[in-house]
């Protein structure tokens, strides 16, 4: 394994940890808003790290570009959908959790 | 190497059991909404399984159509169902009746277990290696006009199936339309975010569809995947309260819907008249002819899928006449 | 047992699960889900066993069949869902009407 | 001109014409009726062309895409396919004429595209030589048929359509799993190649079980008939006629085809034959008794279909003996039933149009008011009962003869009982049609074309009683029943 491989492995593992944490949050957090918080973190940062890790292994700049594009799209969709879900929940009158 | 196979087995086992578990939960969890969400998740795992099985074309089709559009259709139907029945469907309590039922069905359950065991035996009795038609596909790929074997089978070797399949899609829409109309009118603005998302994503989705269509000749992709992406763009537009202009919903819409199967029929006849067999592509021109066929089909598929999502036959609203 | 066979068995399992769901559930939306799961199971059998080519690329013919099947399935699902909504609007219940009632 | 008729590949016209016609009808709703009629007429002419060609050259085969099996899909027609295609064209044409008067413009624009796609699906199915392609045509047929049932609207029709759709989809899926197993077992989905390659193995048995179960469900054989009566009874009259006459025959045709080509040579155990014969016998008795118990005319006719399908399955145990004519009897019964049952449903449609209901007890002297319709019902009844001279008589006689020579007295008794019960339910209807009912209602007029369409179909069913020799020789093209080795 080269230095590049170690670097991408580290990034991939870090990304996986973010996903794991996000999933845990999704399962354990008390209401829809906090769960969204956990989920979007995992999606955005976790996927970003994984994409970064994978781009080190990419054969060409075009592939790396595609990976970047995928990440940007997920960012856009994730943020919008999280907003829509939260707005829908508010409209339905679901209260925000307080300790 | 040893560790790798162990890892692969772990992955396969998790994926397989995950599929079964999700299917089971989608069928048994008491809340219908959850069941639909679980089914969509099931579709996404299926896409992963297709990738694992070296079937990227199927994976794309599954993710776009099997999970994506079917999911959108199910969710839309669920929402309408809640309207029709007055939210009764949201939480059907798991009543005593349900539990009695479960005991009531021990006989089909046992029979099914036996059938499953029998089918397991049948599957395991198959030879471990079989080429199927892969040799024939590979040796005729050169004259098919494309280099992606799946596209070659879909559009050339078994193009007749695909012709009929295009008609099935159109027919489903005719069936849906014959059940009723929906009035077309612009609803209240859905909010800035969805609007912006649609504005950004729709052009991008169209671009992706064109890319998938083009790349389908030599890599995973093709008319159905591209059409599904186009359909998704349509669904997004419909969700953000965009409605086709009143003048477009009469014959222009019908023409676009028919164009996909129609181009197949027209090409089938032309190729019969020139080559002597139905849908027989001349090897030299096969590539360009298939591309034309796929391009028209993609647009038609996209519009048909979006129309299926909308539901009934669109009609002009009274305020717009 | 190799991966193709494992996935084919999972496919059979999905087919049976779906069939069971189709029989026991009265709610039509659930029946439609069950039919889709059965279909996915069959598609899995088709594609998984196509990979029995050893090192060579898998057989493409079942792949094309499954793409056809996926499109057919979404068409049937769309029609079934619309029919279900119409029936529910007519009877107030998303279930098949009892037989024998006039 | 001569060369066009002999050289043109008529089979593809049978598929592409109705497809194109359906699309044009959809695009041009204002002219939908005339376009539809022209298309159906053109299809009927093409069947004539195909028959002409096949009488001269024997079986029809067309390699779509020029590849040929196993890579491509082959269209294939022998005498049996030709017979089904011709019946479809004839019945379809009569029903089309009927439908032109039956549907109002707003319903016509929905009916015609669906019906033409259904016609395309039927023709494609009868011409298909590829089991996966058959799956696609099944779905095409099923979605079209279900949408047509739902055209009637209302609780009964929608419920019937939904039940029908679920049954059709389940049947298709069971069939498709069988296709998947056969493909992975023998590397082809072409029927002719399969019949060369299959050998006794678990795969074949599983495929037989799955495809058999799926096709039996689609054919509505007792006890898998539960979906048929509600769907066929609640559909608009021409649709009921199409479904009972043609659509259930399509899945039976595939069952028969697969049985003859793929499965039969491998099956040595008596069990399968006995089982099929047994469900046939049960279907004959159960369907007839249920038909007799109905108070609604269309339900009575629908249950009669359940019973008549049963007869087709009685042939399986009889055909074990080499050289038996049981299959010819089946083919004859299938087409006679198609003609007679279509006539019956169309006649029922006339009665519903006339009286506004289909309660048998209130039929109110329709003999005087609608003599042609009453005659149509009676003549169709003659064929259903199996009285001479009619197509039904020839079919049942041929089968009875085989049963007698083989000493299968149990089957003889079932056939005779079925005939008696059929007579009972037909006369039950006719009896009420002669008496005056007490319910007063304002009768509506029935267009002449609707009466004549029903009568001509019924006459055709009777006429089949005189055409046994030419029809049976037509069926022998390509030797679909494998009888050539025993004939000198």
PDB file of C-alpha atoms in Angstrom, chain D residues 75-224:
ATOM      1  CA  UNK D  75     -42.899 -16.002 -34.389  1.00  0.00           C
ATOM      2  CA  UNK D  76     -44.449 -19.370 -35.072  1.00  0.00           C
ATOM      3  CA  UNK D  77     -47.851 -20.539 -36.245  1.00  0.00           C
ATOM      4  CA  UNK D  78     -49.147 -24.017 -36.924  1.00  0.00           C
ATOM      5  CA  UNK D  79     -52.701 -25.212 -37.443  1.00  0.00           C
ATOM      6  CA  UNK D  80     -53.644 -24.729 -33.810  1.00  0.00           C
ATOM      7  CA  UNK D  81     -52.355 -21.135 -33.756  1.00  0.00           C
ATOM      8  CA  UNK D  82     -54.120 -20.438 -37.029  1.00  0.00           C
ATOM      9  CA  UNK D  83     -57.386 -21.750 -35.642  1.00  0.00           C
ATOM     10  CA  UNK D  84     -57.100 -19.496 -32.584  1.00  0.00           C
ATOM     11  CA  UNK D  85     -56.148 -16.511 -34.739  1.00  0.00           C
ATOM     12  CA  UNK D  86     -59.084 -17.095 -37.064  1.00  0.00           C
ATOM     13  CA  UNK D  87     -61.502 -17.445 -34.148  1.00  0.00           C
ATOM     14  CA  UNK D  88     -60.112 -14.258 -32.632  1.00  0.00           C
ATOM     15  CA  UNK D  89     -60.568 -12.402 -35.898  1.00  0.00           C
ATOM     16  CA  UNK D  90     -64.113 -13.658 -36.430  1.00  0.00           C
ATOM     17  CA  UNK D  91     -65.339 -13.140 -32.875  1.00  0.00           C
ATOM     18  CA  UNK D  92     -63.412  -9.880 -32.630  1.00  0.00           C
ATOM     19  CA  UNK D  93     -65.017  -8.550 -35.775  1.00  0.00           C
ATOM     20  CA  UNK D  94     -68.546  -9.389 -34.653  1.00  0.00           C
ATOM     21  CA  UNK D  95     -67.920  -7.849 -31.245  1.00  0.00           C
ATOM     22  CA  UNK D  96     -66.490  -4.758 -32.912  1.00  0.00           C
ATOM     23  CA  UNK D  97     -69.633  -4.283 -34.985  1.00  0.00           C
ATOM     24  CA  UNK D  98     -71.657  -4.723 -31.814  1.00  0.00           C
ATOM     25  CA  UNK D  99     -69.471  -2.296 -29.866  1.00  0.00           C
ATOM     26  CA  UNK D 100     -69.811   0.390 -32.507  1.00  0.00           C
ATOM     27  CA  UNK D 101     -73.493   0.625 -31.598  1.00  0.00           C
ATOM     28  CA  UNK D 102     -73.082  -0.239 -27.902  1.00  0.00           C
ATOM     29  CA  UNK D 103     -70.726   2.497 -26.704  1.00  0.00           C
ATOM     30  CA  UNK D 104     -71.540   6.175 -26.632  1.00  0.00           C
ATOM     31  CA  UNK D 105     -68.863   8.455 -28.040  1.00  0.00           C
ATOM     32  CA  UNK D 106     -67.354   9.329 -24.632  1.00  0.00           C
ATOM     33  CA  UNK D 107     -66.952   5.632 -23.800  1.00  0.00           C
ATOM     34  CA  UNK D 108     -65.953   4.720 -27.336  1.00  0.00           C
ATOM     35  CA  UNK D 109     -62.812   6.831 -27.154  1.00  0.00           C
ATOM     36  CA  UNK D 110     -61.758   4.797 -24.145  1.00  0.00           C
ATOM     37  CA  UNK D 111     -62.897   1.420 -25.481  1.00  0.00           C
ATOM     38  CA  UNK D 112     -61.338   1.288 -28.933  1.00  0.00           C
ATOM     39  CA  UNK D 113     -57.638   1.845 -28.144  1.00  0.00           C
ATOM     40  CA  UNK D 114     -57.852  -0.651 -25.268  1.00  0.00           C
ATOM     41  CA  UNK D 115     -59.620  -3.245 -27.415  1.00  0.00           C
ATOM     42  CA  UNK D 116     -57.189  -2.885 -30.297  1.00  0.00           C
ATOM     43  CA  UNK D 117     -54.234  -3.324 -27.935  1.00  0.00           C
ATOM     44  CA  UNK D 118     -55.984  -6.375 -26.509  1.00  0.00           C
ATOM     45  CA  UNK D 119     -56.379  -7.729 -30.037  1.00  0.00           C
ATOM     46  CA  UNK D 120     -52.692  -7.116 -30.690  1.00  0.00           C
ATOM     47  CA  UNK D 121     -51.816  -8.927 -27.468  1.00  0.00           C
ATOM     48  CA  UNK D 122     -53.993 -11.920 -28.373  1.00  0.00           C
ATOM     49  CA  UNK D 123     -52.521 -12.196 -31.855  1.00  0.00           C
ATOM     50  CA  UNK D 124     -48.976 -11.741 -30.546  1.00  0.00           C
ATOM     51  CA  UNK D 125     -49.611 -14.468 -27.996  1.00  0.00           C
ATOM     52  CA  UNK D 126     -50.988 -16.961 -30.496  1.00  0.00           C
ATOM     53  CA  UNK D 127     -48.021 -16.263 -32.770  1.00  0.00           C
ATOM     54  CA  UNK D 128     -45.310 -16.342 -30.136  1.00  0.00           C
ATOM     55  CA  UNK D 129     -42.745 -19.093 -30.097  1.00  0.00           C
ATOM     56  CA  UNK D 130     -40.834 -17.713 -27.126  1.00  0.00           C
ATOM     57  CA  UNK D 131     -41.890 -18.163 -23.508  1.00  0.00           C
ATOM     58  CA  UNK D 132     -40.500 -14.861 -22.247  1.00  0.00           C
ATOM     59  CA  UNK D 133     -42.198 -13.027 -25.082  1.00  0.00           C
ATOM     60  CA  UNK D 134     -45.395 -14.788 -24.014  1.00  0.00           C
ATOM     61  CA  UNK D 135     -44.937 -13.247 -20.562  1.00  0.00           C
ATOM     62  CA  UNK D 136     -44.860  -9.754 -22.089  1.00  0.00           C
ATOM     63  CA  UNK D 137     -47.964 -10.487 -24.170  1.00  0.00           C
ATOM     64  CA  UNK D 138     -49.688 -11.781 -21.032  1.00  0.00           C
ATOM     65  CA  UNK D 139     -49.068  -8.477 -19.293  1.00  0.00           C
ATOM     66  CA  UNK D 140     -50.239  -6.562 -22.345  1.00  0.00           C
ATOM     67  CA  UNK D 141     -53.374  -8.680 -22.467  1.00  0.00           C
ATOM     68  CA  UNK D 142     -53.985  -8.491 -18.722  1.00  0.00           C
ATOM     69  CA  UNK D 143     -53.663  -4.721 -18.392  1.00  0.00           C
ATOM     70  CA  UNK D 144     -55.900  -4.171 -21.424  1.00  0.00           C
ATOM     71  CA  UNK D 145     -58.520  -6.649 -20.208  1.00  0.00           C
ATOM     72  CA  UNK D 146     -58.603  -5.198 -16.696  1.00  0.00           C
ATOM     73  CA  UNK D 147     -58.962  -1.650 -17.997  1.00  0.00           C
ATOM     74  CA  UNK D 148     -61.800  -2.811 -20.241  1.00  0.00           C
ATOM     75  CA  UNK D 149     -63.654  -4.395 -17.311  1.00  0.00           C
ATOM     76  CA  UNK D 150     -63.276  -1.191 -15.304  1.00  0.00           C
ATOM     77  CA  UNK D 151     -64.910   0.776 -18.142  1.00  0.00           C
ATOM     78  CA  UNK D 152     -68.315  -0.216 -16.743  1.00  0.00           C
ATOM     79  CA  UNK D 153     -67.592   1.825 -13.586  1.00  0.00           C
ATOM     80  CA  UNK D 154     -69.333   1.347 -10.274  1.00  0.00           C
ATOM     81  CA  UNK D 155     -68.654  -0.836  -7.292  1.00  0.00           C
ATOM     82  CA  UNK D 156     -69.075  -4.262  -8.902  1.00  0.00           C
ATOM     83  CA  UNK D 157     -67.015  -3.588 -11.979  1.00  0.00           C
ATOM     84  CA  UNK D 158     -64.180  -1.898 -10.075  1.00  0.00           C
ATOM     85  CA  UNK D 159     -64.093  -4.689  -7.511  1.00  0.00           C
ATOM     86  CA  UNK D 160     -64.193  -7.288 -10.266  1.00  0.00           C
ATOM     87  CA  UNK D 161     -61.445  -5.514 -12.186  1.00  0.00           C
ATOM     88  CA  UNK D 162     -59.232  -5.271  -9.098  1.00  0.00           C
ATOM     89  CA  UNK D 163     -59.651  -8.947  -8.272  1.00  0.00           C
ATOM     90  CA  UNK D 164     -58.974  -9.808 -11.888  1.00  0.00           C
ATOM     91  CA  UNK D 165     -55.823  -7.678 -11.973  1.00  0.00           C
ATOM     92  CA  UNK D 166     -54.408  -9.263  -8.826  1.00  0.00           C
ATOM     93  CA  UNK D 167     -55.149 -12.775 -10.130  1.00  0.00           C
ATOM     94  CA  UNK D 168     -53.672 -11.976 -13.548  1.00  0.00           C
ATOM     95  CA  UNK D 169     -50.505 -10.504 -12.052  1.00  0.00           C
ATOM     96  CA  UNK D 170     -50.067 -13.421  -9.663  1.00  0.00           C
ATOM     97  CA  UNK D 171     -50.514 -15.856 -12.540  1.00  0.00           C
ATOM     98  CA  UNK D 172     -47.973 -13.976 -14.641  1.00  0.00           C
ATOM     99  CA  UNK D 173     -45.429 -13.963 -11.831  1.00  0.00           C
ATOM    100  CA  UNK D 174     -45.728 -17.698 -11.211  1.00  0.00           C
ATOM    101  CA  UNK D 175     -45.330 -18.210 -14.952  1.00  0.00           C
ATOM    102  CA  UNK D 176     -42.310 -15.885 -15.056  1.00  0.00           C
ATOM    103  CA  UNK D 177     -40.511 -17.784 -12.297  1.00  0.00           C
ATOM    104  CA  UNK D 178     -41.048 -20.925 -14.357  1.00  0.00           C
ATOM    105  CA  UNK D 179     -39.548 -19.137 -17.366  1.00  0.00           C
ATOM    106  CA  UNK D 180     -36.552 -18.099 -15.271  1.00  0.00           C
ATOM    107  CA  UNK D 181     -35.965 -21.676 -14.143  1.00  0.00           C
ATOM    108  CA  UNK D 182     -36.299 -23.106 -17.653  1.00  0.00           C
ATOM    109  CA  UNK D 183     -33.920 -20.501 -19.070  1.00  0.00           C
ATOM    110  CA  UNK D 184     -31.285 -21.178 -16.468  1.00  0.00           C
ATOM    111  CA  UNK D 185     -31.785 -24.907 -16.782  1.00  0.00           C
ATOM    112  CA  UNK D 186     -31.618 -25.185 -20.552  1.00  0.00           C
ATOM    113  CA  UNK D 187     -30.264 -21.875 -21.842  1.00  0.00           C
ATOM    114  CA  UNK D 188     -33.135 -20.881 -24.087  1.00  0.00           C
ATOM    115  CA  UNK D 189     -36.641 -19.473 -23.987  1.00  0.00           C
ATOM    116  CA  UNK D 190     -37.596 -20.674 -27.464  1.00  0.00           C
ATOM    117  CA  UNK D 191     -40.331 -23.313 -27.285  1.00  0.00           C
ATOM    118  CA  UNK D 192     -39.041 -25.409 -30.176  1.00  0.00           C
ATOM    119  CA  UNK D 193     -35.495 -25.465 -28.794  1.00  0.00           C
ATOM    120  CA  UNK D 194     -36.754 -26.190 -25.309  1.00  0.00           C
ATOM    121  CA  UNK D 195     -38.661 -29.204 -26.561  1.00  0.00           C
ATOM    122  CA  UNK D 196     -35.399 -30.541 -27.993  1.00  0.00           C
ATOM    123  CA  UNK D 197     -33.304 -29.787 -24.932  1.00  0.00           C
ATOM    124  CA  UNK D 198     -35.479 -30.611 -21.949  1.00  0.00           C
ATOM    125  CA  UNK D 199     -34.799 -33.740 -20.012  1.00  0.00           C
ATOM    126  CA  UNK D 200     -36.327 -34.996 -16.782  1.00  0.00           C
ATOM    127  CA  UNK D 201     -34.881 -32.955 -13.930  1.00  0.00           C
ATOM    128  CA  UNK D 202     -36.058 -31.046 -10.852  1.00  0.00           C
ATOM    129  CA  UNK D 203     -36.060 -27.836 -12.916  1.00  0.00           C
ATOM    130  CA  UNK D 204     -38.626 -29.194 -15.348  1.00  0.00           C
ATOM    131  CA  UNK D 205     -40.906 -30.338 -12.550  1.00  0.00           C
ATOM    132  CA  UNK D 206     -40.677 -27.012 -10.767  1.00  0.00           C
ATOM    133  CA  UNK D 207     -41.285 -25.142 -14.006  1.00  0.00           C
ATOM    134  CA  UNK D 208     -44.279 -27.335 -14.771  1.00  0.00           C
ATOM    135  CA  UNK D 209     -45.689 -26.675 -11.311  1.00  0.00           C
ATOM    136  CA  UNK D 210     -45.161 -22.915 -11.414  1.00  0.00           C
ATOM    137  CA  UNK D 211     -46.173 -22.295 -15.011  1.00  0.00           C
ATOM    138  CA  UNK D 212     -49.037 -24.751 -14.701  1.00  0.00           C
ATOM    139  CA  UNK D 213     -50.363 -23.069 -11.562  1.00  0.00           C
ATOM    140  CA  UNK D 214     -50.025 -19.597 -13.084  1.00  0.00           C
ATOM    141  CA  UNK D 215     -51.733 -20.625 -16.317  1.00  0.00           C
ATOM    142  CA  UNK D 216     -54.507 -22.517 -14.532  1.00  0.00           C
ATOM    143  CA  UNK D 217     -55.168 -19.395 -12.478  1.00  0.00           C
ATOM    144  CA  UNK D 218     -55.273 -17.261 -15.623  1.00  0.00           C
ATOM    145  CA  UNK D 219     -57.549 -19.774 -17.341  1.00  0.00           C
ATOM    146  CA  UNK D 220     -59.862 -19.723 -14.289  1.00  0.00           C
ATOM    147  CA  UNK D 221     -59.978 -23.462 -13.822  1.00  0.00           C
ATOM    148  CA  UNK D 222     -61.822 -24.692 -10.744  1.00  0.00           C
ATOM    149  CA  UNK D 223     -60.838 -24.073  -7.929  1.00  0.00           C
ATOM    150  CA  UNK D 224     -58.876 -21.071  -9.234  1.00  0.00           C
TER     151      UNK D 224
END
